[in-house]
């Protein structure tokens, strides 16, 4: 059996915890990191260990927690140096104003600050403090200096703080930190670095009257996963997404829309500046003529008149400039490959990703998908079945080959 935190996953992360109330969220972060396959080695400052029980982190990561100062180290050698040499990332969450100031000045008075000083690789920090402390010129100077020293900073959204105030200073939520971790640990794909790409995702919602609408079962997960994977590979991403419950990813331009017409208005004017466009959205093909007032039982004869929406991808295909790469998705319940190839040709695409939605657990809504890619040269590549995140990684590699 694999020990928690010792799986043959994507690598080792040293997780530093300093003394802030947000440390309670770090337990969930440690759980998400180990679940994703990272080997998580926890270090706590003495105050960190008072806010979150070291036993909790030990149980979640499978590693003993280090809190002692470097001076207490024994026969195993210079622990903090050998530990950090084997790590891909030093992640500090939460990071207090106090430890931040120590990092900036190069103090090494506990295991965590000594580890930071010895570290030559990537560091990602998640500050957490009261708004006043965050806005103090000293903290702002320190944050700017950390960034200048090459430390990546993941800030949380403004909201309720433990001190009773509302404002900036909350630690980022664990899923947002996970996204930042993946982003910093995924190697760039040279063909995509700095490229402008647009991804559409999710359903559209077409109003029937002021209270009712027509929509579809798309969750947006596949499109969001492709957008994240492209950003992780180094591209500059714009994500245009329809309504849904997914949290917008960090470090990309996010454009929320509701209807097919709004999606069209968000995408077509951006076409010229994009090197690559991936239409993963399930755009409504028809919209009802919207009634100005709520349809009432007594007066409605049960007839809904539908009109065609614009086929956004076909419009993009017609206006495609040379060198621009265009990809779409084809969700099919029958004749998967011939339907998908027909769409690829009709819409002038470079790639289409066909997914079979006839199965119960695959495709719309779920976390898994089965995808076959078809390109304009007549190649068919079976990407198999997998999580939408894993498939997004394969999709991005295929897209990079076309650029
Ligand atoms: N698409 C689009 N605008 C639309 C409809 C679809 O841009 N109004 C895009 C989708 O984002 C997807 C591709 O076209 O990338 C194929 O969508 P799909 O719904 O599978 O195909 P349709 O062309 O709508 O054909 P059909 O409904 O007959 O299957």
Short mmCIF file of C-alpha atoms and ligand atoms in Angstrom, two decimals:
data_model
loop_
_atom_site.label_atom_id
_atom_site.label_comp_id
_atom_site.label_asym_id
_atom_site.label_seq_id
_atom_site.Cartn_x
_atom_site.Cartn_y
_atom_site.Cartn_z
CA UNK A 1 0.00 0.00 0.00
CA UNK A 2 1.21 3.51 -0.72
CA UNK A 3 1.79 5.63 2.35
CA UNK A 4 -0.02 8.94 2.32
CA UNK A 5 2.28 11.57 0.85
CA UNK A 6 4.72 9.00 -0.54
CA UNK A 7 3.03 8.19 -3.82
CA UNK A 8 4.98 8.21 -7.06
CA UNK A 9 3.32 11.47 -7.88
CA UNK A 10 4.43 14.61 -9.57
CA UNK A 11 7.13 15.54 -7.03
CA UNK A 12 7.95 16.84 -3.58
CA UNK A 13 6.57 20.01 -2.08
CA UNK A 14 7.87 21.46 1.17
CA UNK A 15 4.85 23.03 2.83
CA UNK A 16 5.63 25.82 5.31
CA UNK A 17 2.99 26.90 7.83
CA UNK A 18 3.35 30.13 9.80
CA UNK A 19 1.28 31.42 12.71
CA UNK A 20 -1.98 32.77 11.32
CA UNK A 21 -5.58 31.75 11.89
CA UNK A 22 -5.79 30.78 8.19
CA UNK A 23 -3.58 27.78 9.08
CA UNK A 24 -6.79 25.79 9.59
CA UNK A 25 -7.25 25.89 5.79
CA UNK A 26 -3.76 24.44 5.32
CA UNK A 27 -5.00 21.03 6.50
CA UNK A 28 -7.36 20.93 3.51
CA UNK A 29 -4.56 22.17 1.26
CA UNK A 30 -2.26 19.37 2.48
CA UNK A 31 -5.04 16.86 1.78
CA UNK A 32 -5.57 18.17 -1.77
CA UNK A 33 -1.83 18.15 -2.48
CA UNK A 34 -1.32 14.56 -1.32
CA UNK A 35 -4.47 13.49 -3.19
CA UNK A 36 -2.99 15.01 -6.36
CA UNK A 37 0.10 12.80 -5.83
CA UNK A 38 2.58 15.30 -4.39
CA UNK A 39 4.93 14.20 -1.64
CA UNK A 40 4.22 16.89 0.93
CA UNK A 41 6.82 17.56 3.63
CA UNK A 42 5.52 19.95 6.31
CA UNK A 43 7.53 22.54 8.22
CA UNK A 44 5.88 24.76 10.81
CA UNK A 45 7.14 27.83 12.60
CA UNK A 46 6.70 27.57 16.38
CA UNK A 47 3.62 29.84 16.10
CA UNK A 48 2.28 27.90 13.12
CA UNK A 49 2.33 24.77 15.31
CA UNK A 50 0.07 26.55 17.82
CA UNK A 51 -2.57 27.39 15.22
CA UNK A 52 -2.68 23.95 13.53
CA UNK A 53 -1.83 20.71 15.31
CA UNK A 54 1.36 19.15 13.89
CA UNK A 55 -0.29 15.74 14.30
CA UNK A 56 -2.95 16.75 11.80
CA UNK A 57 -0.34 17.56 9.18
CA UNK A 58 1.62 14.40 10.01
CA UNK A 59 -1.47 12.26 9.49
CA UNK A 60 -2.36 14.01 6.22
CA UNK A 61 1.13 13.94 4.70
CA UNK A 62 2.76 10.85 6.23
CA UNK A 63 5.82 12.92 7.22
CA UNK A 64 6.91 14.12 10.65
CA UNK A 65 6.52 17.88 11.07
CA UNK A 66 9.66 19.94 11.59
CA UNK A 67 9.35 22.89 13.92
CA UNK A 68 12.73 23.01 15.63
CA UNK A 69 15.33 25.68 14.86
CA UNK A 70 18.33 24.68 12.74
CA UNK A 71 20.50 24.89 15.87
CA UNK A 72 18.66 21.85 17.26
CA UNK A 73 19.60 19.66 14.36
CA UNK A 74 21.44 16.48 15.00
CA UNK A 75 23.29 13.69 13.30
CA UNK A 76 21.19 13.61 10.11
CA UNK A 77 23.23 16.54 8.89
CA UNK A 78 22.00 19.93 7.86
CA UNK A 79 18.33 18.93 7.64
CA UNK A 80 16.83 22.02 6.09
CA UNK A 81 19.38 22.00 3.27
CA UNK A 82 19.04 18.34 2.33
CA UNK A 83 15.25 18.62 2.61
CA UNK A 84 14.88 21.56 0.28
CA UNK A 85 17.33 20.17 -2.28
CA UNK A 86 14.92 17.37 -3.03
CA UNK A 87 11.89 19.66 -3.37
CA UNK A 88 10.34 21.05 -6.52
CA UNK A 89 8.55 23.82 -4.67
CA UNK A 90 8.57 25.59 -1.33
CA UNK A 91 4.97 26.55 -0.62
CA UNK A 92 4.24 28.75 2.42
CA UNK A 93 0.56 28.94 3.42
CA UNK A 94 -0.33 30.95 5.36
CA UNK A 95 2.49 33.46 5.26
CA UNK A 96 2.32 36.03 8.06
CA UNK A 97 3.63 39.59 7.81
CA UNK A 98 6.27 38.58 10.35
CA UNK A 99 7.73 35.65 8.40
CA UNK A 100 7.47 37.69 5.20
CA UNK A 101 9.65 40.38 6.79
CA UNK A 102 12.17 37.72 7.84
CA UNK A 103 12.27 36.29 4.31
CA UNK A 104 12.90 39.73 2.86
CA UNK A 105 15.79 40.45 5.21
CA UNK A 106 17.28 36.96 5.01
CA UNK A 107 16.79 35.96 8.64
CA UNK A 108 17.11 32.26 9.45
CA UNK A 109 15.83 31.95 13.00
CA UNK A 110 13.69 28.82 12.59
CA UNK A 111 13.55 25.74 10.39
CA UNK A 112 11.24 27.37 7.85
CA UNK A 113 13.14 30.64 7.40
CA UNK A 114 16.43 28.70 7.25
CA UNK A 115 14.93 26.44 4.60
CA UNK A 116 13.79 29.42 2.54
CA UNK A 117 17.27 30.92 2.69
CA UNK A 118 18.87 27.66 1.55
CA UNK A 119 16.35 27.16 -1.27
CA UNK A 120 17.42 27.77 -4.89
CA UNK A 121 14.19 26.62 -6.57
CA UNK A 122 10.65 27.92 -6.87
CA UNK A 123 8.82 29.46 -3.94
CA UNK A 124 5.10 30.22 -3.79
CA UNK A 125 3.61 32.08 -0.83
CA UNK A 126 0.03 32.69 0.28
CA UNK A 127 -0.05 35.76 2.55
CA UNK A 128 -2.75 36.01 5.22
CA UNK A 129 -3.17 38.93 7.59
CA UNK A 130 -5.43 41.74 8.69
CA UNK A 131 -6.17 44.37 6.00
CA UNK A 132 -4.39 47.13 7.90
CA UNK A 133 -1.24 45.02 8.19
CA UNK A 134 -1.41 44.14 4.49
CA UNK A 135 -1.82 47.76 3.47
CA UNK A 136 0.96 49.06 5.73
CA UNK A 137 3.80 50.52 3.65
CA UNK A 138 6.24 48.10 5.31
CA UNK A 139 4.24 45.05 4.17
CA UNK A 140 3.75 46.51 0.70
CA UNK A 141 7.50 47.08 0.44
CA UNK A 142 8.13 43.53 1.61
CA UNK A 143 5.65 42.03 -0.87
CA UNK A 144 7.25 43.98 -3.72
CA UNK A 145 10.70 42.81 -2.59
CA UNK A 146 9.58 39.17 -2.39
CA UNK A 147 8.22 39.42 -5.93
CA UNK A 148 11.47 41.03 -7.07
CA UNK A 149 13.36 38.14 -5.44
CA UNK A 150 11.41 35.76 -7.69
CA UNK A 151 8.86 34.53 -5.16
CA UNK A 152 5.39 33.87 -6.63
CA UNK A 153 2.56 35.35 -4.57
CA UNK A 154 -0.97 33.94 -4.47
CA UNK A 155 -3.33 36.47 -2.87
CA UNK A 156 -6.82 35.62 -1.62
CA UNK A 157 -10.00 37.46 -2.42
CA UNK A 158 -11.27 40.19 -0.09
CA UNK A 159 -13.80 38.93 2.47
CA UNK A 160 -14.50 38.33 6.18
CA UNK A 161 -11.36 38.33 8.34
CA UNK A 162 -10.88 36.62 11.71
CA UNK A 163 -10.44 40.02 13.38
CA UNK A 164 -14.04 40.90 12.48
CA UNK A 165 -13.10 43.27 9.66
CA UNK A 166 -13.98 42.78 6.02
CA UNK A 167 -11.29 43.40 3.44
CA UNK A 168 -8.17 42.13 1.70
CA UNK A 169 -5.76 39.84 3.54
CA UNK A 170 -7.58 36.49 3.60
CA UNK A 171 -5.51 33.51 2.54
CA UNK A 172 -6.45 32.19 -0.92
CA UNK A 173 -8.79 29.19 -0.83
CA UNK A 174 -7.09 25.76 -1.04
CA UNK A 175 -8.42 25.01 -4.55
CA UNK A 176 -7.06 28.34 -5.81
CA UNK A 177 -3.68 27.54 -4.20
CA UNK A 178 -3.75 24.10 -5.88
CA UNK A 179 -4.29 25.83 -9.21
CA UNK A 180 -1.31 28.13 -8.52
CA UNK A 181 0.85 25.12 -7.55
CA UNK A 182 0.02 23.27 -10.77
CA UNK A 183 0.68 26.42 -12.73
CA UNK A 184 4.16 26.83 -11.23
CA UNK A 185 5.14 23.19 -11.55
CA UNK A 186 3.99 22.43 -15.08
CA UNK A 187 6.80 22.84 -17.60
CA UNK A 188 6.21 25.37 -20.37
CA UNK A 189 5.64 24.16 -23.93
CA UNK A 190 7.90 26.44 -26.01
CA UNK A 191 5.45 26.67 -28.94
CA UNK A 192 2.81 28.08 -26.61
CA UNK A 193 4.82 30.46 -24.46
CA UNK A 194 3.49 33.99 -24.76
CA UNK A 195 0.86 32.98 -27.37
CA UNK A 196 -2.57 34.57 -27.13
CA UNK A 197 -5.24 31.93 -26.88
CA UNK A 198 -8.97 32.03 -26.33
CA UNK A 199 -10.98 29.17 -24.88
CA UNK A 200 -14.76 29.05 -24.60
CA UNK A 201 -16.42 26.84 -22.01
CA UNK A 202 -19.73 25.90 -20.48
CA UNK A 203 -23.33 26.13 -21.62
CA UNK A 204 -25.26 29.14 -22.82
CA UNK A 205 -28.62 30.13 -21.39
CA UNK A 206 -31.38 31.42 -23.64
CA UNK A 207 -34.27 33.30 -22.07
CA UNK A 208 -37.82 32.18 -22.77
CA UNK A 209 -39.42 34.87 -20.64
CA UNK A 210 -38.20 36.91 -17.63
CA UNK A 211 -38.19 33.81 -15.36
CA UNK A 212 -37.53 30.81 -17.61
CA UNK A 213 -34.71 29.78 -19.90
CA UNK A 214 -33.40 26.96 -22.12
CA UNK A 215 -29.92 25.58 -21.50
CA UNK A 216 -27.94 22.32 -21.70
CA UNK A 217 -26.05 19.94 -19.40
CA UNK A 218 -22.53 21.30 -20.00
CA UNK A 219 -20.67 21.98 -16.73
CA UNK A 220 -17.77 23.84 -18.35
CA UNK A 221 -15.22 21.46 -16.75
CA UNK A 222 -13.58 20.38 -20.02
CA UNK A 223 -13.15 23.95 -21.28
CA UNK A 224 -11.86 25.18 -17.92
CA UNK A 225 -9.37 22.28 -17.84
CA UNK A 226 -8.13 23.16 -21.35
CA UNK A 227 -7.80 26.84 -20.38
CA UNK A 228 -5.79 25.94 -17.25
CA UNK A 229 -3.57 23.51 -19.16
CA UNK A 230 -2.84 26.13 -21.85
CA UNK A 231 -1.98 28.71 -19.20
CA UNK A 232 0.21 26.17 -17.39
CA UNK A 233 2.07 25.58 -20.66
CA UNK A 234 2.90 29.30 -20.86
CA UNK A 235 0.11 30.75 -23.03
CA UNK A 236 -1.77 33.99 -22.31
CA UNK A 237 -5.33 32.79 -21.96
CA UNK A 238 -8.71 34.46 -22.32
CA UNK A 239 -11.53 32.26 -21.03
CA UNK A 240 -15.06 33.10 -22.19
CA UNK A 241 -17.49 31.00 -20.19
CA UNK A 242 -21.21 30.51 -19.86
CA UNK A 243 -23.13 30.18 -16.58
CA UNK A 244 -22.05 27.51 -14.08
CA UNK A 245 -20.59 26.82 -10.65
CA UNK A 246 -16.90 26.59 -11.48
CA UNK A 247 -14.51 29.04 -9.84
CA UNK A 248 -12.67 31.16 -12.41
CA UNK A 249 -9.01 30.11 -12.67
CA UNK A 250 -6.30 32.57 -11.65
CA UNK A 251 -3.87 34.33 -13.96
CA UNK A 252 -6.01 34.59 -17.04
CA UNK A 253 -8.57 37.01 -18.48
CA UNK A 254 -12.00 35.66 -17.61
CA UNK A 255 -15.10 36.86 -19.49
CA UNK A 256 -18.39 35.54 -18.10
CA UNK A 257 -21.34 35.53 -20.51
CA UNK A 258 -24.86 34.14 -20.44
CA UNK A 259 -26.40 33.73 -23.91
CA UNK A 260 -25.05 32.55 -27.27
CA UNK A 261 -25.35 36.13 -28.53
CA UNK A 262 -23.22 37.40 -25.63
CA UNK A 263 -20.66 34.67 -26.27
CA UNK A 264 -20.52 35.65 -29.93
CA UNK A 265 -20.06 39.32 -28.97
CA UNK A 266 -17.22 38.38 -26.59
CA UNK A 267 -15.39 36.12 -29.03
CA UNK A 268 -15.64 37.46 -32.59
CA UNK A 269 -14.05 40.88 -31.91
CA UNK A 270 -11.10 39.12 -30.21
CA UNK A 271 -10.41 36.73 -33.09
CA UNK A 272 -7.82 38.89 -34.86
CA UNK A 273 -5.50 39.07 -31.84
CA UNK A 274 -5.55 35.31 -31.09
CA UNK A 275 -2.99 32.71 -32.20
CA UNK A 276 -5.29 29.89 -31.16
CA UNK A 277 -8.99 29.55 -30.37
CA UNK A 278 -10.55 26.47 -28.78
CA UNK A 279 -14.34 26.35 -28.75
CA UNK A 280 -15.23 23.94 -25.95
CA UNK A 281 -18.51 25.67 -25.10
CA UNK A 282 -21.82 23.95 -25.71
CA UNK A 283 -23.37 26.90 -27.54
CA UNK A 284 -27.14 26.79 -28.03
CA UNK A 285 -28.04 26.32 -31.69
CA UNK A 286 -31.48 27.82 -31.15
CA UNK A 287 -32.92 30.54 -28.94
CA UNK A 288 -36.57 31.14 -28.19
CA UNK A 289 -38.13 34.45 -29.14
CA UNK A 290 -38.13 35.98 -25.68
CA UNK A 291 -41.53 37.00 -24.30
CA UNK A 292 -41.45 40.43 -22.70
CA UNK A 293 -43.65 39.29 -19.82
CA UNK A 294 -43.90 36.01 -17.94
CA UNK A 295 -45.84 33.39 -19.90
CA UNK A 296 -49.15 32.83 -18.09
CA UNK A 297 -51.05 29.55 -18.15
CA UNK A 298 -54.29 31.16 -19.27
CA UNK A 299 -52.80 32.92 -22.30
CA UNK A 300 -49.95 30.67 -23.50
CA UNK A 301 -50.87 28.19 -26.25
CA UNK A 302 -47.81 25.98 -25.59
CA UNK A 303 -45.92 26.95 -28.74
CA UNK A 304 -42.34 28.15 -28.45
CA UNK A 305 -40.81 29.57 -31.60
CA UNK A 306 -37.07 28.97 -31.86
CA UNK A 307 -34.66 30.89 -34.07
CA UNK A 308 -31.09 29.96 -35.03
CA UNK A 309 -28.17 31.45 -33.18
CA UNK A 310 -24.93 32.26 -34.98
CA UNK A 311 -22.56 29.33 -35.33
CA UNK A 312 -19.61 31.07 -33.66
CA UNK A 313 -17.04 28.47 -34.67
CA UNK A 314 -18.19 28.48 -38.31
CA UNK A 315 -17.86 32.30 -38.32
CA UNK A 316 -14.35 32.00 -36.86
CA UNK A 317 -13.49 29.37 -39.48
CA UNK A 318 -14.68 31.62 -42.31
CA UNK A 319 -12.52 34.51 -41.05
CA UNK A 320 -9.49 32.41 -40.05
CA UNK A 321 -6.22 34.09 -40.93
CA UNK A 322 -3.18 32.15 -42.04
CA UNK A 323 -1.19 30.82 -39.09
CA UNK A 324 -4.17 30.96 -36.74
CA UNK A 325 -5.15 27.64 -35.20
CA UNK A 326 -8.81 26.83 -34.66
CA UNK A 327 -10.16 23.87 -32.71
CA UNK A 328 -13.62 22.71 -31.74
CA UNK A 329 -15.38 19.96 -29.87
CA UNK A 330 -18.02 17.61 -31.17
CA UNK A 331 -20.29 15.98 -28.64
CA UNK A 332 -22.00 13.09 -30.39
CA UNK A 333 -24.28 10.28 -29.36
CA UNK A 334 -23.93 8.39 -32.71
CA UNK A 335 -21.59 8.22 -35.73
CA UNK A 336 -18.90 9.94 -33.65
CA UNK A 337 -16.05 10.09 -36.14
CA UNK A 338 -17.98 10.85 -39.32
CA UNK A 339 -20.02 13.59 -37.63
CA UNK A 340 -16.88 15.09 -36.10
CA UNK A 341 -14.99 15.04 -39.41
CA UNK A 342 -17.97 16.71 -41.11
CA UNK A 343 -17.84 19.53 -38.53
CA UNK A 344 -14.06 19.88 -38.88
CA UNK A 345 -14.41 20.34 -42.64
CA UNK A 346 -17.54 22.53 -42.61
CA UNK A 347 -16.12 24.88 -40.00
CA UNK A 348 -12.57 25.04 -41.47
CA UNK A 349 -10.87 23.71 -38.30
CA UNK A 350 -7.34 22.46 -37.66
CA UNK A 351 -8.43 20.05 -34.93
CA UNK A 352 -11.65 18.71 -33.50
CA UNK A 353 -12.06 16.74 -30.28
CA UNK A 354 -14.87 14.26 -30.55
CA UNK A 355 -16.48 12.96 -27.41
CA UNK A 356 -19.00 10.20 -27.20
CA UNK A 357 -21.80 11.29 -24.89
CA UNK A 358 -23.81 8.09 -25.18
CA UNK A 359 -22.18 6.57 -22.04
CA UNK A 360 -23.62 7.25 -18.57
CA UNK A 361 -20.57 8.64 -16.74
CA UNK A 362 -18.65 10.28 -19.56
CA UNK A 363 -18.88 13.73 -21.07
CA UNK A 364 -21.35 16.30 -19.84
CA UNK A 365 -21.20 17.17 -16.17
CA UNK A 366 -18.75 14.48 -14.96
CA UNK A 367 -15.02 14.60 -14.25
CA UNK A 368 -14.13 12.08 -16.96
CA UNK A 369 -14.31 12.04 -20.71
CA UNK A 370 -13.39 9.89 -23.69
CA UNK A 371 -11.90 11.83 -26.57
CA UNK A 372 -10.75 11.14 -30.10
CA UNK A 373 -8.89 13.94 -31.87
CA UNK A 374 -9.19 14.44 -35.65
CA UNK A 375 -7.02 16.84 -37.62
CA UNK A 376 -7.32 18.54 -40.98
CA UNK A 377 -4.71 16.20 -42.50
CA UNK A 378 -6.98 13.23 -41.95
CA UNK A 379 -5.27 11.84 -38.84
CA UNK A 380 -7.33 10.31 -36.06
CA UNK A 381 -5.74 10.10 -32.59
CA UNK A 382 -7.49 8.23 -29.79
CA UNK A 383 -6.75 10.07 -26.53
CA UNK A 384 -8.58 7.39 -24.56
CA UNK A 385 -10.61 7.82 -21.40
CA UNK A 386 -9.39 9.89 -18.46
CA UNK A 387 -10.02 12.79 -16.16
CA UNK A 388 -10.77 16.03 -17.94
CA UNK A 389 -7.55 17.48 -16.50
CA UNK A 390 -5.43 14.62 -17.88
CA UNK A 391 -7.13 14.81 -21.28
CA UNK A 392 -6.65 18.60 -21.32
CA UNK A 393 -2.88 17.99 -21.00
CA UNK A 394 -2.97 15.75 -24.10
CA UNK A 395 -5.17 18.21 -25.98
CA UNK A 396 -2.72 21.03 -25.29
CA UNK A 397 0.20 18.98 -26.61
CA UNK A 398 -1.72 18.35 -29.86
CA UNK A 399 -2.63 22.04 -30.14
CA UNK A 400 1.02 23.02 -29.60
CA UNK A 401 2.03 20.82 -32.58
CA UNK A 402 -0.32 22.80 -34.82
CA UNK A 403 1.10 26.21 -33.89
N1 LIG B 1 -20.49 25.86 -31.88
C1 LIG B 1 -20.46 27.23 -31.99
N2 LIG B 1 -21.61 27.93 -32.14
C2 LIG B 1 -22.80 27.30 -32.17
C3 LIG B 1 -22.85 25.89 -32.05
C4 LIG B 1 -21.68 25.20 -31.90
O1 LIG B 1 -19.38 27.81 -31.97
N3 LIG B 1 -23.92 28.01 -32.30
C5 LIG B 1 -19.22 25.12 -31.74
C6 LIG B 1 -19.07 24.38 -30.43
O2 LIG B 1 -18.40 25.17 -29.46
C7 LIG B 1 -18.21 23.18 -30.82
C8 LIG B 1 -18.55 22.94 -32.28
O3 LIG B 1 -19.17 24.15 -32.74
O4 LIG B 1 -16.83 23.46 -30.76
C9 LIG B 1 -19.49 21.79 -32.53
O5 LIG B 1 -20.64 21.95 -31.74
P1 LIG B 1 -21.82 20.89 -31.77
O6 LIG B 1 -22.92 21.39 -30.92
O7 LIG B 1 -21.26 19.51 -31.50
O8 LIG B 1 -22.19 20.88 -33.29
P2 LIG B 1 -23.14 21.73 -34.17
O9 LIG B 1 -22.31 22.40 -35.20
O10 LIG B 1 -24.02 22.60 -33.34
O11 LIG B 1 -23.97 20.59 -34.92
P3 LIG B 1 -25.14 19.61 -34.39
O12 LIG B 1 -25.94 20.38 -33.40
O13 LIG B 1 -25.88 19.30 -35.65
O14 LIG B 1 -24.46 18.39 -33.82
#
